[in-house]
Coordinates of C-alpha atoms (C1' of nucleotides) in Angstrom, one line a residue:
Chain A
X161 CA -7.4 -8.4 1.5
X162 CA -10.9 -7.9 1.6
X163 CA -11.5 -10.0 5.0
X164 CA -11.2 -9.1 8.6
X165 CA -8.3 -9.9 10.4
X166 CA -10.4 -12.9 12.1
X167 CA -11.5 -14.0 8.9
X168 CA -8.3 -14.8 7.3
X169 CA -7.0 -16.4 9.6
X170 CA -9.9 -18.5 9.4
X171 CA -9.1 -18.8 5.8
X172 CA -5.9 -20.1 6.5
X173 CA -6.4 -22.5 8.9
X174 CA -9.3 -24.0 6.9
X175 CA -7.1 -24.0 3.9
X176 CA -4.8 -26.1 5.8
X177 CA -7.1 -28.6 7.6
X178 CA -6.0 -27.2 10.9
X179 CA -8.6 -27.5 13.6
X180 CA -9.3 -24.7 16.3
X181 CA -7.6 -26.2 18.4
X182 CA -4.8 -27.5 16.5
X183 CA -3.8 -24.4 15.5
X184 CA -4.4 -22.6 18.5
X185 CA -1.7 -25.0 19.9
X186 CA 1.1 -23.7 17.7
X187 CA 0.3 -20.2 18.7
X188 CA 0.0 -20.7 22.2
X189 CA -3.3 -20.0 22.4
X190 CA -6.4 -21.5 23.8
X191 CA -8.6 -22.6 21.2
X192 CA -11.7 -20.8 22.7
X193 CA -10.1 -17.6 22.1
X194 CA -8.8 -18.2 19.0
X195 CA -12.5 -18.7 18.0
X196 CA -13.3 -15.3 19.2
X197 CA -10.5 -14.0 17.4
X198 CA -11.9 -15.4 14.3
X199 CA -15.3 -14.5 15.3
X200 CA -14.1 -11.2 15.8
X201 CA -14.7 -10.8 19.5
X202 CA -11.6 -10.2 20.4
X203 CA -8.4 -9.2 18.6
X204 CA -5.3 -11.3 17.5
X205 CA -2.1 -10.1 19.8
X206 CA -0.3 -8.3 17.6
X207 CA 3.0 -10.3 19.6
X208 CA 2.1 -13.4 17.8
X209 CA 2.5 -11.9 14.6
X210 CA 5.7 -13.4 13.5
X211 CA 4.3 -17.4 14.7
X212 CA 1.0 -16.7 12.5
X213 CA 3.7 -16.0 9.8
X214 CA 6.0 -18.8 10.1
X215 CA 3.3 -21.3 10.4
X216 CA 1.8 -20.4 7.1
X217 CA 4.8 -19.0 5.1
X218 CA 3.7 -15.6 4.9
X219 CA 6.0 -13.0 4.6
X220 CA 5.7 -10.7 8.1
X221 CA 6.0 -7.3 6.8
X222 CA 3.1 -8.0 4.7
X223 CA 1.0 -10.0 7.4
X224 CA 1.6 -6.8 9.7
X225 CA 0.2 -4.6 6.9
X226 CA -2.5 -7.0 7.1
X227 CA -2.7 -6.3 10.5
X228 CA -2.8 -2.6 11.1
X229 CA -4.9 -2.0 8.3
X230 CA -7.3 -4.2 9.8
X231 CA -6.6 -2.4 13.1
X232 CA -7.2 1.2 11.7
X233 CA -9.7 -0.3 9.8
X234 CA -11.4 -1.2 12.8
X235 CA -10.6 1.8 14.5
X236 CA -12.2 3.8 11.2
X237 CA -15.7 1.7 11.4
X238 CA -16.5 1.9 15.1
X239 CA -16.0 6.0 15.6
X240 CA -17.8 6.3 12.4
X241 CA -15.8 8.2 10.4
X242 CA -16.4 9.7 6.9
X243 CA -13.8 10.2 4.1
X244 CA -13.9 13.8 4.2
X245 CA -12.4 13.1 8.3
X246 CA -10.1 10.0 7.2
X247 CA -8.7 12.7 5.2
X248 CA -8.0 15.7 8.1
X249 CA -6.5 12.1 10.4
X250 CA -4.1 11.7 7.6
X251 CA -3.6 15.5 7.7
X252 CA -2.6 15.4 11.2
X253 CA -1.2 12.4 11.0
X254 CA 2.0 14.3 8.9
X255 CA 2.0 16.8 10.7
X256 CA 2.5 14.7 13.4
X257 CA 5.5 13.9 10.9
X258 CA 6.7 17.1 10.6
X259 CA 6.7 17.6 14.3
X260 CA 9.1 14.8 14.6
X261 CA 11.5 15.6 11.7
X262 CA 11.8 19.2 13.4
X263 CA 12.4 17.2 16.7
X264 CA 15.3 15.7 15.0
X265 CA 17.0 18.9 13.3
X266 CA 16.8 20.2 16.4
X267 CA 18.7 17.2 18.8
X268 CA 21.3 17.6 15.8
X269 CA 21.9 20.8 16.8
Chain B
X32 CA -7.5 22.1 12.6
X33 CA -3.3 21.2 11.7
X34 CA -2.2 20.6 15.2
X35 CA -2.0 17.8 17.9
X36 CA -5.4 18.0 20.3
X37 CA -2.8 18.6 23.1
X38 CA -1.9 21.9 21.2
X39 CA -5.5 22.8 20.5
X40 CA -6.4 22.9 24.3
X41 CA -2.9 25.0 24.7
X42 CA -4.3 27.6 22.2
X43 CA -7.3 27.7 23.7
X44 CA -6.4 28.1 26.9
X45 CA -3.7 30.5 26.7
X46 CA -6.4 32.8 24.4
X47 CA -8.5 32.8 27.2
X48 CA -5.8 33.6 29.2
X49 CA -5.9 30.6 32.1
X50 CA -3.6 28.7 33.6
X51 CA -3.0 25.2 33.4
X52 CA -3.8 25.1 36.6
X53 CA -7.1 27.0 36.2
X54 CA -8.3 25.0 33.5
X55 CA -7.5 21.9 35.0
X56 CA -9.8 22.5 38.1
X57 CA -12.4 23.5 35.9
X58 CA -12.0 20.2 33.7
X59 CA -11.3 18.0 37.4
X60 CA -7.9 17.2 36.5
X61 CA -4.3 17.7 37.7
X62 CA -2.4 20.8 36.3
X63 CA 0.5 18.0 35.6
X64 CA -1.7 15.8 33.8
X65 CA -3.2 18.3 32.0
X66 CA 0.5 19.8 30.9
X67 CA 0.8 16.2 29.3
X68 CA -1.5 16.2 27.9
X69 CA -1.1 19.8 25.9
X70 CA 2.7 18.4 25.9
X71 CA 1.1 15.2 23.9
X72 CA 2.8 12.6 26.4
X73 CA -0.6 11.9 27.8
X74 CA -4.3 11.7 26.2
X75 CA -7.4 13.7 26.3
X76 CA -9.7 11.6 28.2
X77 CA -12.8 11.6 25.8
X78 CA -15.3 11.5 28.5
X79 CA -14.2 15.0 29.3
X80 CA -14.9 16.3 26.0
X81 CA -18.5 17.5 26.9
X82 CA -16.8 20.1 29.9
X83 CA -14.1 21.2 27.3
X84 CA -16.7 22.0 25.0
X85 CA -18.8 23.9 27.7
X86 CA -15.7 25.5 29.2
X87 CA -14.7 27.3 25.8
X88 CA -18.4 27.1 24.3
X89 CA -17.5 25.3 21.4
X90 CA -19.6 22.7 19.3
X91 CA -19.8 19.1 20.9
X92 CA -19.9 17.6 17.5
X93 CA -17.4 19.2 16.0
X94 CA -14.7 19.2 19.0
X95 CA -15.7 15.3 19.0
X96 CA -14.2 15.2 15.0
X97 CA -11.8 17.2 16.4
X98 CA -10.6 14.0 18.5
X99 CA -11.3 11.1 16.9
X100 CA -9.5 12.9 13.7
X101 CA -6.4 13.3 16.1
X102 CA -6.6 9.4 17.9
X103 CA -6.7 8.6 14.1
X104 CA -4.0 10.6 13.1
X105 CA -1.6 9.4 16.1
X106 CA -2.3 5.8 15.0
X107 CA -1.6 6.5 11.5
X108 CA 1.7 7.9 12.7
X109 CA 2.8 5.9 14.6
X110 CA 2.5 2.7 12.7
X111 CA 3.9 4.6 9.8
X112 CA 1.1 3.7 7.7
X113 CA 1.1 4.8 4.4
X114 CA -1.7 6.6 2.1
X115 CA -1.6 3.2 -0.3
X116 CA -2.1 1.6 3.5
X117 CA -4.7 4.0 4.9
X118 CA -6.6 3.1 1.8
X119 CA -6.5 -0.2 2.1
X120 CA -7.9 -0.1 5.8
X121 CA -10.2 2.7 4.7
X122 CA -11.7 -0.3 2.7
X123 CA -11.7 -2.5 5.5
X124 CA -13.6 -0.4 7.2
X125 CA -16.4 -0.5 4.8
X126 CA -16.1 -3.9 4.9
X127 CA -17.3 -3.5 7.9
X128 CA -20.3 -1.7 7.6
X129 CA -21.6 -4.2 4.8
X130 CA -20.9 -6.8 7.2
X131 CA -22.8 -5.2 9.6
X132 CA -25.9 -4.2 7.4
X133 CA -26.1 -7.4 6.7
X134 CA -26.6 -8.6 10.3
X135 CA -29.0 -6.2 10.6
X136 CA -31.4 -7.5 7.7
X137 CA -30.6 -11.0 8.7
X138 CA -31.8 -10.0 12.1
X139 CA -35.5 -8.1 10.8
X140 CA -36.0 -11.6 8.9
Chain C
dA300 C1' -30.0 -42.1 18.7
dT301 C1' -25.8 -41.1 20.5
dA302 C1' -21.0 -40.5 21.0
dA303 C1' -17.0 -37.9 19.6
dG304 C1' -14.9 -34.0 17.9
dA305 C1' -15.2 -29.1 16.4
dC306 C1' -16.6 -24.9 17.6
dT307 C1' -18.9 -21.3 20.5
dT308 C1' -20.1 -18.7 24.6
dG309 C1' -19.8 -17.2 29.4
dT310 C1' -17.1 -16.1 33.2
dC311 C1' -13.4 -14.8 36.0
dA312 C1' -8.5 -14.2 37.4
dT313 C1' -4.3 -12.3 35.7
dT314 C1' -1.7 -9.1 33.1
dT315 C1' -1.1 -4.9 30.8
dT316 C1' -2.2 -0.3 29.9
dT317 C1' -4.1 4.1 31.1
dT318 C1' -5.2 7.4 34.4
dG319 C1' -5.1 10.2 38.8
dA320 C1' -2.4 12.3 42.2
dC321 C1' 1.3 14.1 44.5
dA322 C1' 6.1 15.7 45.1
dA323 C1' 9.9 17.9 43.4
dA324 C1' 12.2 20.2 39.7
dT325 C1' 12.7 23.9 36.3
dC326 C1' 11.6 28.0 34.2
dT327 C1' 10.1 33.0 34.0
dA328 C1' 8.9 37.5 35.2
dA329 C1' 8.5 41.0 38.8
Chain D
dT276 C1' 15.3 36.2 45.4
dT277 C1' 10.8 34.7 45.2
dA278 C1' 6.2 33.7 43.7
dG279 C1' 3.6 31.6 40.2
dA280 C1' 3.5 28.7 36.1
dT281 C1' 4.9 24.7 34.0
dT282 C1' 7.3 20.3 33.5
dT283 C1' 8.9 15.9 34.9
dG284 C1' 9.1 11.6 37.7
dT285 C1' 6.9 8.2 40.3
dC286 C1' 3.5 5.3 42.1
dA287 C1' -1.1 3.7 43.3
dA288 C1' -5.7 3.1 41.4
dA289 C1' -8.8 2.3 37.7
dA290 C1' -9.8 0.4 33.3
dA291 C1' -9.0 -2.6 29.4
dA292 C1' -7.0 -6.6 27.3
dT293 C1' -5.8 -11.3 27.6
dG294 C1' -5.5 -16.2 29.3
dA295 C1' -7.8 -20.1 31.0
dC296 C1' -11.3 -23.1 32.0
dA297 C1' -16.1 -24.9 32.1
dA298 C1' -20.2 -25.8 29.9
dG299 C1' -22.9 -25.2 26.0
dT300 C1' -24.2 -26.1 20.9
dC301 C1' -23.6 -28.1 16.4
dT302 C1' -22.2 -31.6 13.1
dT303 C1' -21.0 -36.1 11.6
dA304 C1' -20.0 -40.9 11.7
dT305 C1' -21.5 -45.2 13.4

DNA sequence: ATAAGACTTGTCATTTTTTGACAAATCTAA
DNA sequence: TTAGATTTGTCAAAAAATGACAAGTCTTAT
């Protein structure tokens, strides 16, 4: 997926005819933010992931793949940074790993 | 850097031989938030990064990758995101900044 | 031209999350 | 033991995210 978070769901709901505020209505949502969410003002509540699924027929593991990816993504753009830094945060990140497998060993002793 | 930022400020501090207490007064913060925060149950507020760097003379710049490679790498972790994953929202990202280059030349015209 | 529906924008109250502060507990070394 | 260092628990305050509503613009059919 190539798109913003916003975006697809924009896709989607134009694929299927939906208005704003028809679709807002299955989500429980007001259709004004819903248009900020696809205008990518603010963010899609992560809670309402598995609705967004069942309305469309999407599968939810994927659809939250979708979702933190565009999340991290997000996350990546706005502090600006580089490869070469996306690589040391995924460094970190298993080491972070690591941390938590020794965590375990330990409890099971 | 292959540890938390929480264990970072530990190192440092203990090199220079304060106490939590100590450095917490000198960053205006509570010795028990700060031992959360070195613990890794709390986070580094970023706005103190500027008196961190001071405090132990180091480069703003570089303490500042320092941190946003960490927030990154605690996100990664803890939504178990993959490296097929992390490249897929590494190319979100850049999604992003074409999106946003192109508001910018839509705005000159 | 205008009326209706679709969408956008602005604002503010509410909710949720994060942070600061303090008390009390544990741990460690003299 | 006891003094200092650190950890843990709790709660109020501050900050951020979300929900809701009003009013605006834009488009299209009549």
């Amino acid at each position: 997926m190539k798109t913003t978070f916003g975006e697809y769901i924009r896709l989607l709901r134009t694929e299927k005819d939906l208005t704003l505020t028809q679709l807002a209505a299955k989500l429980n949502l007001d259709s004004a933010n819903l248009s900020k969410i696809e205008n990518g003002i603010r963010d899609f509540d992560e809670k309402r992931l598995p609705k967004l699924a069942n309305i469309f027929g999407l599968n939810l593991k994927e659809l939250g793949e979708e979702y933190i990816t565009d999340q991290l993504g997000k996350r990546i753009y706005e502090t600006n940074c580089t490869k070469q830094l996306l690589k040391v945060a995924e460094e970190k990140a298993e080491y972070r790993r690591t941390l938590n497998k020794n965590l375990q060993t330990e409890k099971a002793v």
